[in-house]
Amino acid sequence: MGPVHHADAMTSIDVRDLTKEYGTRRAVDDLTFTVPPGRVTGFLGPNGAGKSTTMRLVLGLDHPTSGAAALGGRPYASLREPLRTVGALLDPGAALGSRTGRDHLRILAATHRIPDRRVAEVLEETGLAPAARRRVRTYSLGMRQRLGIAAALLGDPEVVMLDEPSNGLDPEGIVWIRGLLRRLADEGRTVLVSSHLMNETASFADHLVVLGRGRLLADTSLREFIDARVRPAVRVRTSDPDALENVLARHGHQAVRHPDGHWTVPDARLDDIGRLASAEGVPLLELAAAEGTLEQAYLDLTAAETEFVTQSQEA
Amino acid sequence: MPFAPVFRSEWLKIRTVRSLLATLLVLFAATTAFSALATLDPEDQDADPLFAALSGTALGQIAAITFGSLAVSAEYREGAAVRLSLTAVPRRGLWFAAKAAAIAAVVLVVALVTSLTALLAGLAGLGDAADGLTTADQVRGVVGGAVYLTLMALFAAGLATLLRSGMATLSVLIPFVLIVSFVIGDALGAVADFMPDRAGQTVLRSVPEGTLGPWTGLGVTACWTAAALLAGAWRLRRQDA
């Protein structure tokens, strides 16, 4: 990979009041957010929320109905050598099946006078070197994703934008891409990765931009997003359930017993429950903070959103 | 963004797809074989010897049209390769010009070799019947025939960009040059001389038949081609990719 970039030379993605209508349908609705360099931003939302459309608008492929998107303050179409600024994976099907993976990359590289040496590098980096001279139609979906990622990395870009890159990847590939995204962000690049998978996004994102029906639902760090929406809880296991329930009830905790025998105590702190159990002589087999998941936080957000939409439609 | 690297990229696109190279081979084989066979037919001996020797062009143009459509429609298949192309070259006019230039360059070279071979084969078949042909006629026939095939490939490329589909383009153009132009052409008389295929084919005649001369006829075809390319460029620039 190329030299480590410095923050002052880096490029952020700026989306301002962006709206895109297809006929009467609003795919993107007055969207404003910034994706800064140096961290992995997860672009989250269900299928059809407008993630891919937003990416196409940023790349100047679709024309916005109103608003604008810029890279380091400039529209994509005005970039002199766009592949050296932005690398994007939109659709792993973009490579023609009858070409070899290597030729697919050489065709892109030729537009920017990128040498074959660099093509070999990205093939190596994405693990495709052994398949480089095979026709793309013989590739698995995972290999096509890797080829798309290789194309995105070709110009050693400051901004990397990947649309659902883990689709079709095997478990090894998913671990690989996690490491790649982390490294790209650590090198100071701007990394925007869309996904509709919660656990997957939670495993690589530092920051989240969440869309629903084309609108911005959240633009916050992963941690804050979860903490703000999922109440903290404590997970406890004991050999004396009756005693535990008793003690907790006396101190005002509504503990919930789960079929596998463990309890969760909502709105409780680890220290309090530990001290309490110790003072009351309740034997504990396990005591842990129950971390909120992105999935819980997301479902909470979209539940609130659905309610809002329903109310405003009724009004 | 300079033109040369984008042209090179488009040239690589053509070179790396076997089916495209195969259409060029068909262009050569069909044109030369048909020219050779047509001149062996004794009934045609009193016809225009230049037109007889280059008569394979009428068949070869189908391969040229197919090449032009496929070279463009590869961008519009499932997966929308055109989006990837336009992220590398966001200036759409430049990109389209480079693609058209690459198509033109490849077809022109293949068509020149093809026309020359067809003429030589045709002359051999005609024997004495070709004695009246001047060198100027022969050069005009070979160069004009090659330019004609190139213009038809570009006409198809423009139409395929406008329609965003190779199949749609082929299902319009191939019946047109095979049937419509002949059937309607005879019915319409002088107007038919201005059809894209008929106009350009006047360049293949040693003695012009209709209202148009050889080079003006080719010029009419060039206008059709320019119109198709402009229409394609218009849709490409205006619409979402």
XYZ file of C-alpha atoms in Angstrom:
556
model
C 0.000 0.000 0.000
C 1.091 3.580 -0.538
C 2.511 6.045 1.908
C 0.674 6.895 5.104
C -1.375 10.002 4.500
C -1.519 12.986 6.798
C -4.723 14.399 8.115
C -4.186 17.858 6.632
C -3.922 16.419 3.146
C -7.020 14.305 3.533
C -10.414 14.565 2.007
C -13.766 14.282 3.705
C -17.100 13.451 2.096
C -19.561 16.312 2.497
C -23.219 15.789 1.782
C -25.388 18.927 1.946
C -29.186 19.065 1.725
C -29.053 16.211 -0.745
C -32.362 15.112 -2.250
C -32.983 12.632 -5.037
C -36.385 11.817 -6.444
C -37.157 9.081 -8.933
C -40.539 10.071 -10.282
C -42.575 10.696 -7.161
C -40.454 8.502 -4.879
C -37.893 10.224 -2.678
C -34.908 7.895 -2.478
C -32.806 10.462 -0.621
C -34.536 13.105 1.439
C -32.699 16.270 2.459
C -29.603 14.485 3.695
C -26.752 16.358 5.384
C -23.703 14.714 6.921
C -19.921 14.705 6.789
C -17.643 11.687 6.728
C -14.257 12.766 8.092
C -10.927 11.001 7.526
C -9.224 8.670 9.973
C -12.124 6.503 11.031
C -14.435 3.861 9.629
C -17.936 5.218 9.172
C -20.661 2.612 8.918
C -23.478 3.605 6.570
C -26.404 1.749 8.031
C -29.998 1.216 7.016
C -32.344 -1.404 5.627
C -32.332 -2.242 1.922
C -33.933 0.609 0.044
C -33.048 3.238 2.659
C -31.051 5.250 0.119
C -27.469 4.190 0.906
C -26.532 3.145 -2.628
C -28.299 6.145 -4.143
C -26.348 8.459 -1.848
C -23.099 6.817 -2.939
C -24.006 7.205 -6.617
C -24.820 10.866 -5.996
C -21.455 11.395 -4.284
C -19.741 9.826 -7.316
C -21.618 12.071 -9.721
C -23.295 9.088 -11.391
C -26.808 10.221 -10.569
C -27.825 13.858 -10.731
C -29.352 15.171 -7.485
C -32.813 16.716 -7.517
C -31.402 19.322 -5.134
C -28.452 19.734 -2.813
C -24.883 18.643 -3.444
C -22.148 16.231 -2.478
C -18.462 17.109 -2.441
C -15.101 15.493 -1.780
C -12.697 17.843 -0.033
C -14.967 20.662 -1.120
C -15.090 19.712 -4.804
C -17.749 17.872 -6.766
C -16.602 14.464 -7.985
C -16.909 15.377 -11.657
C -14.340 18.165 -11.220
C -11.600 15.867 -9.882
C -8.679 15.674 -12.302
C -7.705 12.125 -11.408
C -10.722 10.805 -9.523
C -9.363 7.301 -8.868
C -6.464 8.829 -6.925
C -8.943 10.637 -4.667
C -11.832 8.188 -4.350
C -12.002 4.432 -4.663
C -15.483 2.949 -4.747
C -17.090 -0.459 -4.856
C -20.695 -0.196 -5.995
C -21.549 -3.500 -7.628
C -19.356 -6.595 -7.812
C -21.188 -7.452 -11.056
C -19.567 -4.508 -12.869
C -16.680 -6.673 -14.086
C -17.457 -8.302 -17.436
C -17.506 -12.089 -17.092
C -15.549 -12.699 -20.276
C -12.516 -10.697 -19.126
C -9.839 -11.824 -16.722
C -9.671 -10.135 -13.331
C -6.311 -8.656 -14.235
C -7.580 -7.174 -17.516
C -10.565 -5.686 -15.705
C -8.150 -3.791 -13.443
C -5.755 -2.871 -16.262
C -8.619 -1.201 -18.141
C -9.391 0.985 -15.128
C -5.695 1.605 -14.474
C -5.116 2.732 -18.074
C -7.422 5.753 -17.651
C -5.069 7.150 -14.985
C -1.799 5.806 -16.376
C -1.503 3.578 -13.307
C 1.270 1.038 -14.028
C 0.719 -2.741 -14.233
C 2.925 -3.021 -11.154
C 0.160 -1.409 -9.100
C -2.422 -3.770 -10.616
C -0.287 -6.695 -9.422
C -0.058 -5.107 -5.961
C -3.813 -4.783 -5.440
C -4.372 -8.299 -6.785
C -1.867 -9.537 -4.215
C -3.409 -7.459 -1.457
C -6.928 -8.755 -2.085
C -5.763 -12.355 -2.340
C -6.692 -12.623 -6.027
C -3.183 -13.024 -7.443
C -3.581 -16.768 -8.104
C -6.873 -16.145 -9.984
C -5.746 -12.972 -11.783
C -5.609 -14.558 -15.227
C -8.879 -16.421 -14.904
C -12.090 -15.125 -16.442
C -14.322 -13.243 -14.009
C -17.266 -15.538 -14.832
C -15.405 -18.333 -13.035
C -15.156 -16.219 -9.846
C -17.355 -16.766 -6.792
C -19.338 -13.794 -5.471
C -16.722 -13.398 -2.756
C -13.954 -13.206 -5.357
C -15.919 -10.621 -7.326
C -16.217 -8.553 -4.163
C -12.461 -8.810 -3.714
C -11.971 -7.722 -7.331
C -14.261 -4.748 -6.722
C -12.241 -3.845 -3.631
C -9.009 -4.227 -5.625
C -10.439 -1.768 -8.172
C -11.305 0.650 -5.361
C -7.749 0.516 -3.981
C -6.087 0.861 -7.399
C -5.423 4.616 -7.253
C -4.273 4.515 -3.594
C -7.232 6.838 -2.858
C -7.763 9.137 0.116
C -11.444 8.203 0.254
C -12.712 4.632 0.130
C -16.426 4.006 -0.360
C -17.686 0.437 -0.307
C -21.312 -0.622 -0.809
C -22.071 -3.836 1.085
C -18.538 -5.214 0.664
C -19.041 -8.259 2.885
C -21.886 -9.668 0.739
C -20.858 -13.117 -0.401
C -17.559 -13.129 1.465
C -16.654 -16.260 3.396
C -15.851 -15.940 7.144
C -12.161 -15.584 6.357
C -12.958 -12.815 3.905
C -15.060 -11.001 6.480
C -12.210 -11.051 8.981
C -9.875 -9.844 6.216
C -12.077 -6.918 5.260
C -12.424 -5.874 8.890
C -8.641 -5.645 9.143
C -8.410 -3.827 5.808
C -10.966 -1.171 6.807
C -9.200 -0.632 10.116
C -5.854 -0.215 8.393
C -7.220 2.197 5.782
C -8.698 4.363 8.534
C -5.498 4.196 10.591
C -3.582 5.422 7.548
C -5.748 8.520 7.732
C -8.111 7.736 4.909
C -11.822 8.466 4.827
C -13.710 5.178 4.903
C -17.463 4.857 4.310
C -18.903 1.350 4.308
C -22.567 0.594 3.829
C -24.275 -2.422 5.285
C -27.686 -3.628 6.304
C -26.144 -6.113 8.750
C -25.933 -4.912 12.356
C -23.405 -7.279 13.848
C -21.172 -6.876 10.833
C -21.253 -3.078 11.038
C -20.666 -3.137 14.792
C -17.522 -5.169 14.205
C -15.789 -2.548 12.041
C -17.394 0.881 12.440
C -16.196 3.679 14.729
C -18.942 5.982 13.658
C -22.425 5.539 12.216
C -24.538 7.354 9.699
C -27.974 5.751 9.850
C -30.570 6.159 7.117
C -34.231 5.226 6.993
C -36.452 5.955 4.009
C -33.824 8.289 2.607
C -33.627 10.433 5.722
C -30.825 10.823 8.230
C -31.790 9.050 11.460
C -28.474 9.298 13.284
C -24.928 10.566 12.824
C -23.026 9.555 15.929
C -20.281 7.307 17.266
C -21.071 3.608 17.539
C -20.645 3.672 21.314
C -22.874 6.699 21.843
C -25.489 5.289 19.516
C -25.773 2.124 21.565
C -25.473 3.753 24.992
C -28.143 6.306 24.205
C -30.630 3.690 23.100
C -29.938 0.532 25.094
C -30.272 0.707 28.874
C -27.364 -0.787 30.783
C -28.059 -4.080 32.505
C -26.255 -6.639 34.640
C -26.141 -10.327 33.911
C -26.104 -12.649 36.924
C -26.066 -16.397 37.498
C -26.548 -17.989 40.873
C -26.965 -21.393 42.479
C -29.768 -19.983 44.677
C -32.340 -18.308 42.419
C -34.960 -17.812 45.127
C -32.548 -15.948 47.390
C -31.346 -13.777 44.485
C -34.837 -12.845 43.410
C -35.742 -12.021 46.963
C -32.746 -9.794 47.570
C -33.104 -7.969 44.257
C -36.828 -7.400 44.786
C -36.237 -5.972 48.232
C -33.849 -3.451 46.749
C -36.221 -2.450 44.020
C -34.732 -4.340 41.056
C -37.009 -6.007 38.534
C -34.813 -8.939 37.584
C -35.737 -11.078 34.596
C -35.029 -14.806 34.643
C -34.000 -16.423 31.346
C -34.699 -20.053 30.386
C -31.010 -21.004 30.513
C -30.903 -19.987 34.171
C -29.247 -16.570 34.023
C -30.846 -13.337 35.147
C -30.673 -9.844 33.774
C -31.109 -6.850 36.030
C -32.063 -3.791 33.961
C -30.921 -0.291 34.881
C -28.403 -1.667 37.355
C -24.695 -1.171 37.826
C -22.254 -3.989 38.172
C -20.798 -2.714 41.482
C -24.189 -2.388 43.175
C -25.369 -5.864 42.311
C -22.021 -7.375 43.309
C -21.991 -5.679 46.692
C -25.611 -6.511 47.317
C -25.164 -10.206 46.593
C -22.058 -10.330 48.755
C -23.715 -8.556 51.706
C -26.747 -10.817 51.534
C -24.699 -13.976 51.107
C -26.184 -14.953 47.741
C -23.741 -17.261 45.940
C -22.848 -15.902 42.469
C -21.583 -18.041 39.607
C -21.397 -15.188 37.107
C -21.575 -11.419 37.240
C -21.152 -9.314 34.120
C -22.285 -6.113 32.458
C -24.741 -6.918 29.669
C -23.502 -4.829 26.750
C -26.126 -3.311 24.506
C -25.854 -4.414 20.901
C -26.089 -2.280 17.796
C -29.043 -4.391 16.795
C -30.982 -3.477 19.927
C -30.120 0.184 19.509
C -31.087 0.143 15.857
C -34.398 -1.576 16.462
C -35.159 0.949 19.183
C -34.401 3.784 16.780
C -36.457 2.393 13.918
C -39.354 1.568 16.267
C -39.410 5.227 17.316
C -39.121 6.250 13.656
C -42.010 4.033 12.557
C -44.132 5.451 15.374
C -43.246 8.970 14.278
C -44.133 8.244 10.676
C -47.431 6.625 11.681
C -48.347 9.569 13.891
C -47.495 12.181 11.319
C -49.519 10.313 8.711
C -52.519 10.180 10.996
C -52.215 13.846 11.892
C -8.199 14.573 -17.960
C -6.286 13.823 -21.181
C -7.794 11.871 -24.066
C -4.975 9.408 -24.821
C -5.142 7.261 -21.629
C -8.944 7.054 -21.849
C -8.649 5.969 -25.486
C -6.103 3.340 -24.451
C -8.476 2.056 -21.782
C -11.311 1.763 -24.314
C -8.996 0.006 -26.761
C -8.072 -2.477 -24.007
C -11.777 -3.103 -23.407
C -12.176 -4.172 -27.031
C -8.998 -6.200 -27.125
C -9.841 -8.222 -24.015
C -13.250 -9.532 -25.110
C -13.134 -12.538 -27.403
C -16.673 -12.195 -28.759
C -15.836 -8.679 -30.003
C -12.721 -9.901 -31.754
C -14.808 -12.703 -33.245
C -17.235 -10.222 -34.853
C -14.245 -8.555 -36.541
C -13.136 -11.909 -37.883
C -16.676 -12.492 -39.185
C -16.578 -9.020 -40.775
C -13.458 -9.977 -42.716
C -14.538 -13.498 -43.640
C -18.118 -12.678 -44.649
C -17.176 -9.659 -46.760
C -14.346 -11.311 -48.677
C -16.103 -14.645 -49.156
C -19.303 -13.046 -50.412
C -17.387 -10.742 -52.777
C -15.470 -13.692 -54.187
C -18.617 -15.778 -54.668
C -20.695 -12.965 -56.166
C -18.142 -12.228 -58.898
C -18.069 -15.882 -59.941
C -21.743 -15.733 -60.876
C -21.769 -15.310 -64.683
C -25.191 -13.610 -64.722
C -23.760 -10.611 -62.855
C -20.895 -10.070 -65.228
C -22.519 -7.088 -66.923
C -23.239 -5.356 -63.591
C -21.011 -2.635 -62.123
C -17.691 -4.497 -61.631
C -16.604 -2.379 -58.607
C -19.949 -2.916 -56.870
C -19.785 -6.641 -57.643
C -16.255 -6.937 -56.289
C -17.226 -5.137 -53.063
C -20.701 -6.656 -52.784
C -19.646 -8.493 -49.610
C -19.779 -5.119 -47.852
C -23.567 -5.453 -47.632
C -23.063 -8.603 -45.573
C -20.012 -7.318 -43.709
C -21.967 -4.319 -42.439
C -24.034 -6.651 -40.269
C -20.848 -7.681 -38.489
C -19.807 -4.016 -38.228
C -23.205 -3.115 -36.741
C -22.963 -6.030 -34.319
C -19.481 -4.953 -33.260
C -20.564 -1.344 -32.646
C -23.596 -2.424 -30.594
C -21.752 -4.993 -28.500
C -18.825 -2.687 -27.768
C -21.286 -0.257 -26.191
C -23.809 -2.659 -24.701
C -21.126 -4.414 -22.609
C -21.384 -1.268 -20.445
C -25.111 -1.682 -19.901
C -25.408 -5.316 -18.909
C -26.429 -6.428 -15.453
C -23.985 -4.870 -13.013
C -23.931 -1.574 -14.901
C -20.257 -1.486 -15.826
C -20.892 1.993 -17.180
C -20.972 3.270 -13.597
C -17.502 1.960 -12.940
C -16.302 3.428 -16.241
C -17.743 6.821 -15.358
C -16.230 6.839 -11.885
C -12.844 6.471 -13.588
C -13.728 9.050 -16.264
C -16.428 11.389 -14.913
C -16.286 13.641 -17.980
C -18.912 11.732 -19.928
C -18.385 13.509 -23.247
C -14.689 12.691 -23.140
C -15.389 9.088 -22.204
C -17.897 8.633 -25.020
C -15.588 10.298 -27.548
C -12.776 7.932 -26.531
C -15.055 4.912 -26.836
C -16.302 5.989 -30.269
C -12.727 6.700 -31.393
C -11.550 3.266 -30.251
C -14.437 1.569 -32.067
C -13.751 3.638 -35.190
C -10.019 2.963 -35.178
C -10.415 -0.791 -34.785
C -13.159 -1.122 -37.406
C -11.389 1.149 -39.887
C -8.177 -0.892 -39.799
C -10.001 -4.224 -40.097
C -12.317 -2.845 -42.790
C -9.443 -1.476 -44.903
C -7.762 -4.870 -44.933
C -11.147 -6.476 -45.600
C -12.124 -4.182 -48.490
C -8.746 -4.553 -50.127
C -8.873 -8.350 -49.854
C -12.465 -8.388 -51.094
C -11.553 -6.237 -54.085
C -8.598 -8.424 -55.007
C -10.710 -11.561 -54.679
C -13.502 -9.926 -56.651
C -11.211 -8.767 -59.441
C -9.776 -12.254 -59.724
C -13.307 -13.627 -60.043
C -14.395 -11.028 -62.593
C -11.389 -11.488 -64.885
C -11.828 -9.464 -68.111
C -15.105 -7.939 -66.935
C -13.112 -5.734 -64.548
C -10.883 -4.225 -67.206
C -12.794 -0.955 -67.351
C -12.045 -0.112 -63.690
C -9.553 2.696 -63.099
C -7.115 2.670 -60.203
C -8.882 5.738 -58.821
C -12.177 3.820 -58.782
C -10.542 0.928 -57.005
C -8.900 3.106 -54.342
C -12.159 4.950 -53.810
C -14.034 1.676 -53.482
C -11.614 0.236 -50.921
C -11.234 3.387 -48.798
C -14.883 4.355 -49.185
C -16.061 0.832 -48.350
C -13.902 0.780 -45.215
C -15.149 4.210 -44.127
C -18.716 3.061 -44.805
C -18.313 0.003 -42.550
C -16.759 2.211 -39.861
C -19.658 4.664 -40.067
C -22.171 1.820 -39.730
C -20.345 0.497 -36.633
C -20.450 3.993 -35.110
C -24.097 4.422 -36.121
C -24.873 1.260 -34.137
C -22.692 2.442 -31.223
C -24.584 5.729 -31.049
C -27.938 3.980 -31.192
C -26.878 1.439 -28.533
C -25.908 4.307 -26.215
C -29.237 5.983 -26.844
C -31.201 2.760 -26.246
C -28.772 1.439 -23.580
C -29.126 -1.989 -25.120
C -27.313 -4.015 -27.728
C -30.276 -6.302 -28.352
C -32.638 -3.405 -29.013
C -30.116 -1.839 -31.380
C -29.544 -5.033 -33.324
C -33.236 -5.788 -33.582
C -33.760 -2.345 -35.123
C -30.738 -2.144 -37.403
C -30.318 -5.658 -38.783
C -33.879 -5.988 -40.128
C -33.479 -2.446 -41.435
C -30.394 -3.108 -43.550
C -31.528 -6.583 -44.576
C -35.168 -6.012 -45.426
C -36.629 -2.569 -44.887
C -34.055 -0.751 -46.946
C -34.616 -3.079 -49.905
C -38.386 -3.379 -49.739
C -39.326 0.167 -48.787
C -36.307 1.481 -50.683
C -37.679 0.472 -54.045
C -41.097 1.826 -53.200
C -39.840 5.219 -52.030
C -37.549 5.903 -54.986
C -35.272 8.915 -54.560
C -35.949 9.304 -50.812
C -34.487 5.849 -50.280
C -31.181 7.081 -51.672
C -30.818 9.065 -48.430
C -31.221 6.056 -46.092
C -28.075 5.541 -44.033
C -27.051 2.277 -45.688
C -28.078 3.013 -49.296
C -26.552 6.484 -49.327
C -23.150 5.275 -48.171
C -23.062 2.306 -50.539
C -22.934 4.633 -53.548
C -19.221 4.899 -52.811
C -18.906 1.253 -53.895
C -20.113 1.967 -57.443
C -17.905 2.927 -60.336
C -20.911 4.679 -61.942
C -23.373 6.273 -59.442
C -26.958 5.055 -59.885
C -29.174 7.402 -57.878
C -29.258 11.060 -57.015
C -26.133 11.006 -54.842
C -22.483 10.873 -55.925
C -20.070 8.496 -54.184
C -18.636 10.943 -51.639
C -21.842 12.883 -51.034
C -23.543 9.540 -50.421
C -20.933 8.676 -47.838
C -21.415 12.146 -46.393
C -25.132 11.440 -45.935
C -24.284 8.273 -44.008
C -21.819 10.292 -41.931
C -24.655 12.668 -41.033
C -26.816 9.758 -39.878
C -23.900 8.481 -37.799
C -23.239 11.898 -36.295
C -26.919 12.181 -35.398
C -26.913 8.748 -33.700
C -23.725 9.562 -31.763
C -25.071 12.945 -30.663
C -28.324 11.361 -29.530
C -26.350 8.762 -27.566
C -24.112 11.447 -26.041
C -27.173 13.489 -25.139
C -28.753 10.631 -23.195
C -25.454 9.703 -21.571
C -24.825 13.232 -20.327
C -28.357 14.018 -19.253
C -29.408 10.877 -17.470
C -28.394 9.066 -14.327
C -25.820 6.398 -15.135
